[in-house]
Amino acid sequence: MRVLVTGGAGFIGSHLVDALVARGDEVVVLDDLSTGKRENLATVADRVQLIVGSVTDRDAVAAATDGCAVVFHQAAIASVPRTIEAPVETNAVNFGGTLNVLEAARAAGSRRVIFAGSAAIYGDDAPLPVGEDAPLSPLSPYAVEKLCAEHYVRVWAPLFGLETVSLRYFNVFGPRQDPRSPYSGVVSIFVDSLLRGEAPTIYGDGEQTRDFVAVDDVVRANLAAAAVSAPVGLVCNIARGEATSLNRLFATLSSLLGGPAAPRHAEARAGDVRHSLADVTRARDALGFVARTPVEVGLARLVEWARGVRGRAGADPGSG
Ligand code: UD2
């Protein structure tokens, strides 16, 4: 089967590409390499067609979608603070880019679009664990963009007969998540700091919680979403259904990596939600998906990978 992965050179997208290639799919990747990297596709480069282009470029999206039965739309500027700084730019990618993908899929006669949504859309008001039918109250441009995009994805199903699945990712972590940007995910930032023997910074008191899910599980969720029979606008949380505080995350990573005994603290970040925890019942019932990798196991694998990168790069993971 010919499939498209937008953002396929990125953190989650490249792991998905690996899995699709391994099962024998013909994979097209559309990625503007703004945060994605060619090296993420190094082991599958000869079996993947990489189109360097943005989801904001309608011609590039149309060319990439041509002949693809399934589109995994992973491309996004995936950062709450970045969207606060530059909402017009990020809206064009996160919202406008999704609309371009839907239109291209319709024109190409694709059967299904799987959309990378976000738990950020729930905000702080919903009772925990949060189910998909909970009230939505986005707190950041990022959350608004992901929510608007998800609405488009949902209505494209009944309007145009496109099968769509929106996966509301909670906090995904794992190898290839870039640590060297203030916009990176907290797990990769903490691992990077501790490997360099520096104390990471916790914004706020560290008692905020997240539902961390390993990237290999997120890949399995995408494959399940592609396989499930005839979904019409299905929306599912993708998480473990388990809350971990940032203080706990720090403690686990410092026991794996050693380094400073205490983190630094700074003011809580604007637009942050306090607690995030998923009800994962629908993912289990509708997709047959249950996350398998315990957080500690995923963290241990990530640490092993990051040490390897650091070793190969001569003790500088940023250049590796
Ligand atoms: C949001 C979404 C998540 C995903 C992500 C994309 C929620 C609950 N989650 O993640 O689903 O879409 O955006 O980027 O909205 N932090 C520190 N120190 C650091 C970096 C972060 O303390 O150096 C804190 C940060 O203030 C927050 C937590 O760690 O409380 C997680 O931050 P993050 O940027 O990894 O992800 P988050 O939850 O904004």
PDB file of N, CA and C in Angstrom, residues 203-256:
ATOM      1  N   TYR A 203       9.632  24.198  35.571  1.00  0.00           N
ATOM      2  CA  TYR A 203       8.784  25.394  35.624  1.00  0.00           C
ATOM      3  C   TYR A 203       7.658  25.157  36.621  1.00  0.00           C
ATOM      4  N   GLY A 204       7.614  26.009  37.633  1.00  0.00           N
ATOM      5  CA  GLY A 204       6.600  25.832  38.680  1.00  0.00           C
ATOM      6  C   GLY A 204       7.132  24.880  39.745  1.00  0.00           C
ATOM      7  N   ASP A 205       6.210  24.316  40.546  1.00  0.00           N
ATOM      8  CA  ASP A 205       6.653  23.504  41.692  1.00  0.00           C
ATOM      9  C   ASP A 205       6.974  22.056  41.336  1.00  0.00           C
ATOM     10  N   GLY A 206       6.720  21.670  40.081  1.00  0.00           N
ATOM     11  CA  GLY A 206       7.051  20.306  39.660  1.00  0.00           C
ATOM     12  C   GLY A 206       5.982  19.293  40.023  1.00  0.00           C
ATOM     13  N   GLU A 207       4.924  19.759  40.653  1.00  0.00           N
ATOM     14  CA  GLU A 207       3.837  18.832  40.997  1.00  0.00           C
ATOM     15  C   GLU A 207       2.801  18.743  39.873  1.00  0.00           C
ATOM     16  N   GLN A 208       2.995  19.512  38.803  1.00  0.00           N
ATOM     17  CA  GLN A 208       2.117  19.313  37.645  1.00  0.00           C
ATOM     18  C   GLN A 208       2.368  17.909  37.104  1.00  0.00           C
ATOM     19  N   THR A 209       1.325  17.320  36.518  1.00  0.00           N
ATOM     20  CA  THR A 209       1.459  15.937  36.046  1.00  0.00           C
ATOM     21  C   THR A 209       1.158  15.833  34.557  1.00  0.00           C
ATOM     22  N   ARG A 210       1.772  14.831  33.942  1.00  0.00           N
ATOM     23  CA  ARG A 210       1.536  14.543  32.538  1.00  0.00           C
ATOM     24  C   ARG A 210       1.358  13.037  32.356  1.00  0.00           C
ATOM     25  N   ASP A 211       0.657  12.684  31.280  1.00  0.00           N
ATOM     26  CA  ASP A 211       0.440  11.275  30.939  1.00  0.00           C
ATOM     27  C   ASP A 211       1.436  10.948  29.826  1.00  0.00           C
ATOM     28  N   PHE A 212       2.629  10.507  30.239  1.00  0.00           N
ATOM     29  CA  PHE A 212       3.708  10.276  29.275  1.00  0.00           C
ATOM     30  C   PHE A 212       3.504   8.939  28.561  1.00  0.00           C
ATOM     31  N   VAL A 213       3.698   8.972  27.245  1.00  0.00           N
ATOM     32  CA  VAL A 213       3.524   7.752  26.452  1.00  0.00           C
ATOM     33  C   VAL A 213       4.708   7.611  25.500  1.00  0.00           C
ATOM     34  N   ALA A 214       5.243   6.390  25.435  1.00  0.00           N
ATOM     35  CA  ALA A 214       6.450   6.147  24.638  1.00  0.00           C
ATOM     36  C   ALA A 214       6.117   6.148  23.147  1.00  0.00           C
ATOM     37  N   VAL A 215       7.069   6.594  22.352  1.00  0.00           N
ATOM     38  CA  VAL A 215       6.824   6.776  20.918  1.00  0.00           C
ATOM     39  C   VAL A 215       6.492   5.454  20.231  1.00  0.00           C
ATOM     40  N   ASP A 216       7.049   4.336  20.697  1.00  0.00           N
ATOM     41  CA  ASP A 216       6.725   3.061  20.038  1.00  0.00           C
ATOM     42  C   ASP A 216       5.239   2.733  20.217  1.00  0.00           C
ATOM     43  N   ASP A 217       4.667   3.121  21.337  1.00  0.00           N
ATOM     44  CA  ASP A 217       3.229   2.929  21.523  1.00  0.00           C
ATOM     45  C   ASP A 217       2.429   3.845  20.590  1.00  0.00           C
ATOM     46  N   VAL A 218       2.898   5.052  20.401  1.00  0.00           N
ATOM     47  CA  VAL A 218       2.190   5.982  19.516  1.00  0.00           C
ATOM     48  C   VAL A 218       2.213   5.462  18.072  1.00  0.00           C
ATOM     49  N   VAL A 219       3.308   4.844  17.688  1.00  0.00           N
ATOM     50  CA  VAL A 219       3.378   4.215  16.363  1.00  0.00           C
ATOM     51  C   VAL A 219       2.331   3.102  16.270  1.00  0.00           C
ATOM     52  N   ARG A 220       2.246   2.267  17.292  1.00  0.00           N
ATOM     53  CA  ARG A 220       1.266   1.176  17.283  1.00  0.00           C
ATOM     54  C   ARG A 220      -0.158   1.731  17.212  1.00  0.00           C
ATOM     55  N   ALA A 221      -0.395   2.853  17.869  1.00  0.00           N
ATOM     56  CA  ALA A 221      -1.728   3.471  17.821  1.00  0.00           C
ATOM     57  C   ALA A 221      -2.061   3.923  16.393  1.00  0.00           C
ATOM     58  N   ASN A 222      -1.074   4.471  15.705  1.00  0.00           N
ATOM     59  CA  ASN A 222      -1.293   4.892  14.316  1.00  0.00           C
ATOM     60  C   ASN A 222      -1.583   3.696  13.414  1.00  0.00           C
ATOM     61  N   LEU A 223      -0.851   2.608  13.602  1.00  0.00           N
ATOM     62  CA  LEU A 223      -1.084   1.420  12.775  1.00  0.00           C
ATOM     63  C   LEU A 223      -2.475   0.858  13.058  1.00  0.00           C
ATOM     64  N   ALA A 224      -2.877   0.911  14.325  1.00  0.00           N
ATOM     65  CA  ALA A 224      -4.224   0.444  14.678  1.00  0.00           C
ATOM     66  C   ALA A 224      -5.280   1.344  14.042  1.00  0.00           C
ATOM     67  N   ALA A 225      -5.017   2.645  14.035  1.00  0.00           N
ATOM     68  CA  ALA A 225      -5.972   3.595  13.446  1.00  0.00           C
ATOM     69  C   ALA A 225      -6.098   3.384  11.943  1.00  0.00           C
ATOM     70  N   ALA A 226      -5.026   2.937  11.319  1.00  0.00           N
ATOM     71  CA  ALA A 226      -5.068   2.678   9.874  1.00  0.00           C
ATOM     72  C   ALA A 226      -5.800   1.380   9.574  1.00  0.00           C
ATOM     73  N   ALA A 227      -5.834   0.473  10.555  1.00  0.00           N
ATOM     74  CA  ALA A 227      -6.381  -0.862  10.301  1.00  0.00           C
ATOM     75  C   ALA A 227      -7.845  -1.014  10.709  1.00  0.00           C
ATOM     76  N   VAL A 228      -8.299  -0.168  11.632  1.00  0.00           N
ATOM     77  CA  VAL A 228      -9.647  -0.342  12.171  1.00  0.00           C
ATOM     78  C   VAL A 228     -10.674  -0.193  11.047  1.00  0.00           C
ATOM     79  N   SER A 229     -11.800  -0.948  11.130  1.00  0.00           N
ATOM     80  CA  SER A 229     -12.708  -0.918   9.989  1.00  0.00           C
ATOM     81  C   SER A 229     -13.599   0.325  10.007  1.00  0.00           C
ATOM     82  N   ALA A 230     -13.640   1.002   8.866  1.00  0.00           N
ATOM     83  CA  ALA A 230     -14.531   2.123   8.564  1.00  0.00           C
ATOM     84  C   ALA A 230     -14.806   3.125   9.680  1.00  0.00           C
ATOM     85  N   PRO A 231     -13.803   3.790  10.193  1.00  0.00           N
ATOM     86  CA  PRO A 231     -14.070   4.817  11.199  1.00  0.00           C
ATOM     87  C   PRO A 231     -14.626   6.068  10.506  1.00  0.00           C
ATOM     88  N   VAL A 232     -15.593   6.700  11.106  1.00  0.00           N
ATOM     89  CA  VAL A 232     -16.110   7.944  10.537  1.00  0.00           C
ATOM     90  C   VAL A 232     -15.917   9.038  11.574  1.00  0.00           C
ATOM     91  N   GLY A 233     -14.842   9.771  11.422  1.00  0.00           N
ATOM     92  CA  GLY A 233     -14.593  10.869  12.350  1.00  0.00           C
ATOM     93  C   GLY A 233     -14.258  10.408  13.757  1.00  0.00           C
ATOM     94  N   LEU A 234     -13.634   9.236  13.874  1.00  0.00           N
ATOM     95  CA  LEU A 234     -13.263   8.719  15.201  1.00  0.00           C
ATOM     96  C   LEU A 234     -12.194   9.603  15.851  1.00  0.00           C
ATOM     97  N   VAL A 235     -12.353   9.849  17.154  1.00  0.00           N
ATOM     98  CA  VAL A 235     -11.399  10.648  17.934  1.00  0.00           C
ATOM     99  C   VAL A 235     -10.998   9.817  19.151  1.00  0.00           C
ATOM    100  N   CYS A 236      -9.692   9.631  19.368  1.00  0.00           N
ATOM    101  CA  CYS A 236      -9.234   8.790  20.485  1.00  0.00           C
ATOM    102  C   CYS A 236      -8.060   9.400  21.229  1.00  0.00           C
ATOM    103  N   ASN A 237      -8.100   9.343  22.530  1.00  0.00           N
ATOM    104  CA  ASN A 237      -6.921   9.676  23.333  1.00  0.00           C
ATOM    105  C   ASN A 237      -5.843   8.613  23.126  1.00  0.00           C
ATOM    106  N   ILE A 238      -4.599   9.061  23.053  1.00  0.00           N
ATOM    107  CA  ILE A 238      -3.483   8.117  22.965  1.00  0.00           C
ATOM    108  C   ILE A 238      -2.523   8.426  24.116  1.00  0.00           C
ATOM    109  N   ALA A 239      -2.528   7.551  25.095  1.00  0.00           N
ATOM    110  CA  ALA A 239      -1.768   7.782  26.323  1.00  0.00           C
ATOM    111  C   ALA A 239      -1.670   6.462  27.067  1.00  0.00           C
ATOM    112  N   ARG A 240      -1.026   6.493  28.236  1.00  0.00           N
ATOM    113  CA  ARG A 240      -1.003   5.295  29.080  1.00  0.00           C
ATOM    114  C   ARG A 240      -2.158   5.279  30.074  1.00  0.00           C
ATOM    115  N   GLY A 241      -2.696   6.482  30.382  1.00  0.00           N
ATOM    116  CA  GLY A 241      -3.708   6.554  31.430  1.00  0.00           C
ATOM    117  C   GLY A 241      -3.061   6.554  32.798  1.00  0.00           C
ATOM    118  N   GLU A 242      -1.906   7.210  32.895  1.00  0.00           N
ATOM    119  CA  GLU A 242      -1.109   7.180  34.130  1.00  0.00           C
ATOM    120  C   GLU A 242      -0.454   8.551  34.305  1.00  0.00           C
ATOM    121  N   ALA A 243      -0.603   9.136  35.492  1.00  0.00           N
ATOM    122  CA  ALA A 243      -0.053  10.481  35.713  1.00  0.00           C
ATOM    123  C   ALA A 243       1.338  10.390  36.338  1.00  0.00           C
ATOM    124  N   THR A 244       2.262  11.182  35.813  1.00  0.00           N
ATOM    125  CA  THR A 244       3.605  11.271  36.404  1.00  0.00           C
ATOM    126  C   THR A 244       3.903  12.750  36.632  1.00  0.00           C
ATOM    127  N   SER A 245       4.320  13.099  37.847  1.00  0.00           N
ATOM    128  CA  SER A 245       4.663  14.501  38.095  1.00  0.00           C
ATOM    129  C   SER A 245       6.059  14.781  37.526  1.00  0.00           C
ATOM    130  N   LEU A 246       6.343  16.054  37.317  1.00  0.00           N
ATOM    131  CA  LEU A 246       7.674  16.411  36.808  1.00  0.00           C
ATOM    132  C   LEU A 246       8.736  16.118  37.851  1.00  0.00           C
ATOM    133  N   ASN A 247       8.387  16.263  39.130  1.00  0.00           N
ATOM    134  CA  ASN A 247       9.354  15.913  40.183  1.00  0.00           C
ATOM    135  C   ASN A 247       9.698  14.427  40.119  1.00  0.00           C
ATOM    136  N   ARG A 248       8.693  13.615  39.863  1.00  0.00           N
ATOM    137  CA  ARG A 248       8.913  12.175  39.749  1.00  0.00           C
ATOM    138  C   ARG A 248       9.755  11.858  38.503  1.00  0.00           C
ATOM    139  N   LEU A 249       9.430  12.541  37.428  1.00  0.00           N
ATOM    140  CA  LEU A 249      10.211  12.358  36.191  1.00  0.00           C
ATOM    141  C   LEU A 249      11.681  12.668  36.444  1.00  0.00           C
ATOM    142  N   PHE A 250      11.910  13.795  37.118  1.00  0.00           N
ATOM    143  CA  PHE A 250      13.291  14.180  37.424  1.00  0.00           C
ATOM    144  C   PHE A 250      13.973  13.102  38.271  1.00  0.00           C
ATOM    145  N   ALA A 251      13.256  12.607  39.297  1.00  0.00           N
ATOM    146  CA  ALA A 251      13.848  11.603  40.193  1.00  0.00           C
ATOM    147  C   ALA A 251      14.205  10.333  39.416  1.00  0.00           C
ATOM    148  N   THR A 252      13.301   9.893  38.541  1.00  0.00           N
ATOM    149  CA  THR A 252      13.557   8.669  37.769  1.00  0.00           C
ATOM    150  C   THR A 252      14.766   8.860  36.858  1.00  0.00           C
ATOM    151  N   LEU A 253      14.811   9.999  36.175  1.00  0.00           N
ATOM    152  CA  LEU A 253      15.916  10.227  35.245  1.00  0.00           C
ATOM    153  C   LEU A 253      17.229  10.415  35.993  1.00  0.00           C
ATOM    154  N   SER A 254      17.186  11.074  37.166  1.00  0.00           N
ATOM    155  CA  SER A 254      18.472  11.210  37.867  1.00  0.00           C
ATOM    156  C   SER A 254      18.947   9.882  38.419  1.00  0.00           C
ATOM    157  N   SER A 255      18.013   8.973  38.744  1.00  0.00           N
ATOM    158  CA  SER A 255      18.499   7.667  39.202  1.00  0.00           C
ATOM    159  C   SER A 255      19.103   6.883  38.029  1.00  0.00           C
ATOM    160  N   LEU A 256      18.615   7.121  36.813  1.00  0.00           N
ATOM    161  CA  LEU A 256      19.190   6.431  35.655  1.00  0.00           C
ATOM    162  C   LEU A 256      20.506   7.064  35.213  1.00  0.00           C
TER     163      LEU A 256
END
